[in-house]
Structure formats: C-alpha cells, structure tokens
XYZ file of C-alpha atoms in Angstrom:
125
model
C -0.132 -0.320 -0.148
C 1.493 3.154 -0.904
C -1.235 5.877 0.151
C -0.280 8.055 2.491
C -0.006 11.541 3.545
C 1.550 14.149 5.838
C 0.383 17.221 7.891
C 3.087 20.116 8.990
C 2.678 20.431 12.833
C 5.967 22.807 13.077
C 8.891 24.210 11.069
C 11.664 25.883 13.001
C 14.451 27.444 10.441
C 18.191 26.951 10.895
C 19.309 29.533 13.386
C 23.460 30.410 13.868
C 24.647 26.913 12.600
C 21.943 25.102 14.254
C 19.899 22.583 12.579
C 16.329 23.487 11.767
C 13.495 21.376 13.152
C 10.779 20.126 11.068
C 7.540 18.026 12.532
C 4.901 16.317 10.020
C 2.374 13.886 10.917
C 2.251 10.560 8.378
C -0.965 9.393 7.735
C -1.030 6.184 5.780
C -4.368 4.861 4.765
C -4.638 0.906 5.597
C -7.883 -0.850 4.074
C -10.102 -2.120 7.224
C -9.723 -5.880 6.270
C -5.604 -5.462 6.099
C -4.266 -7.852 8.375
C -1.584 -6.163 10.659
C -0.806 -8.920 12.793
C 2.678 -8.979 10.910
C 3.554 -6.033 9.151
C 5.784 -3.175 8.446
C 5.992 0.564 7.279
C 8.989 1.155 5.157
C 9.821 4.812 4.147
C 12.545 4.707 1.391
C 13.289 8.595 1.400
C 12.529 11.939 3.037
C 12.844 14.711 0.792
C 12.095 18.359 1.305
C 10.329 20.722 -0.738
C 12.808 23.620 -1.996
C 11.817 26.733 -0.622
C 12.206 30.143 -2.437
C 15.805 31.408 -2.006
C 16.856 28.286 -1.044
C 18.745 27.194 -4.371
C 20.890 29.836 -4.038
C 21.773 29.748 -0.186
C 21.444 26.108 0.743
C 21.673 23.827 -2.275
C 24.014 25.519 -4.961
C 27.107 25.130 -3.250
C 26.560 21.299 -2.309
C 25.164 21.240 -6.177
C 28.190 22.361 -7.468
C 30.514 21.022 -5.131
C 29.226 17.586 -6.328
C 29.493 18.140 -9.885
C 33.490 19.300 -9.201
C 33.607 16.042 -7.479
C 32.546 13.902 -10.186
C 34.085 15.695 -12.792
C 31.196 17.243 -14.847
C 31.845 20.700 -15.954
C 28.915 21.861 -15.131
C 28.867 25.780 -13.617
C 26.157 27.697 -11.306
C 25.873 30.593 -10.570
C 22.891 32.705 -8.551
C 21.118 35.939 -10.678
C 19.382 38.490 -9.370
C 15.956 38.134 -11.449
C 13.617 40.404 -10.557
C 14.770 40.891 -6.955
C 15.186 37.363 -6.331
C 18.363 35.088 -6.411
C 17.681 32.474 -8.801
C 20.259 29.389 -9.183
C 21.191 29.018 -13.183
C 23.314 26.888 -15.564
C 26.056 29.304 -16.490
C 27.597 26.699 -18.493
C 27.630 22.881 -19.306
C 30.050 20.139 -21.078
C 29.960 20.529 -25.110
C 28.379 16.949 -25.107
C 25.776 17.543 -22.821
C 22.133 19.104 -23.507
C 20.692 21.832 -21.468
C 17.864 19.229 -20.605
C 20.252 16.719 -19.149
C 21.934 19.311 -17.549
C 18.786 20.354 -16.125
C 18.003 17.030 -14.932
C 21.548 16.338 -12.984
C 21.451 19.804 -11.282
C 17.743 19.625 -10.283
C 18.029 15.924 -9.465
C 16.346 15.444 -6.091
C 19.492 13.319 -4.578
C 20.465 16.882 -3.239
C 17.184 17.612 -1.029
C 16.326 14.131 -0.532
C 17.893 11.628 2.241
C 17.382 8.216 1.327
C 16.813 5.248 3.451
C 15.437 2.893 3.774
C 13.676 3.169 7.493
C 11.769 -0.202 8.694
C 9.363 0.053 11.160
C 7.797 -3.546 11.912
C 4.800 -3.746 14.086
C 1.545 -6.150 14.978
C -1.650 -5.140 15.510
C -4.133 -7.588 16.721
C -7.671 -7.697 15.313
C-alpha cells in the first residue's frame, strides 16, 4: 500500500549554525480488512520541497561541489531575477544538452535523504 499523506505540525528555521527542525504527522491509508498482525511501514526516502531562495543559499554550493567531485563541467551561479536570487546553469559540457544538465542539477538527490527505514509492528484484530 503506498497511499499516504503528511500534515505539517511545526517548522523551525536553522539559526546560528544549529539545524532547523520540522515535525510532520504521517498518515497511512490501510484497508479495513488488512491483516496487520505482522506488518511493517518502510520509508524509502525523505525529501523536502525547496523553498524560495534556498537553491542559492542552501543547495547551489552542495550541487556545484558534487559537479566538481564527479568531474562534470557544469557551472552554476545565482542571478538576480526581479529582486530574487535564482540559481542558473551558466555553462555545460559540449556533449551535454541543456535538458540533461537540468536533470542532473535539479535532481532530488540534493534535497533527499535516502533510507530505507523499516518500522515493523503487529496489531491484533
């Protein structure tokens, strides 16, 4: 079963080098006739929605370093677009298309923590 939802309970921005906190309620839809005597919830990954301005302040340095580490000649910079800093791809290798570069740069790997995390449980009916 892969039907689930989340509800944000609270959010705290990072301050002075201390990591931020986010608290959500996860809701799983389970059919009423499901046998839950021996079940598990498995979370494959946890990702975030990139908020306005975070590509430049949080993710661009990490993405650019990953490109350098992998030997991929993609150069990024933040450009002021109507008063907002916007991450843009400045240059790509000649053998790469713009679309390929965007798939790499905007990949969820940069804002996702991979699991899996397994939570076994048993509920008697």
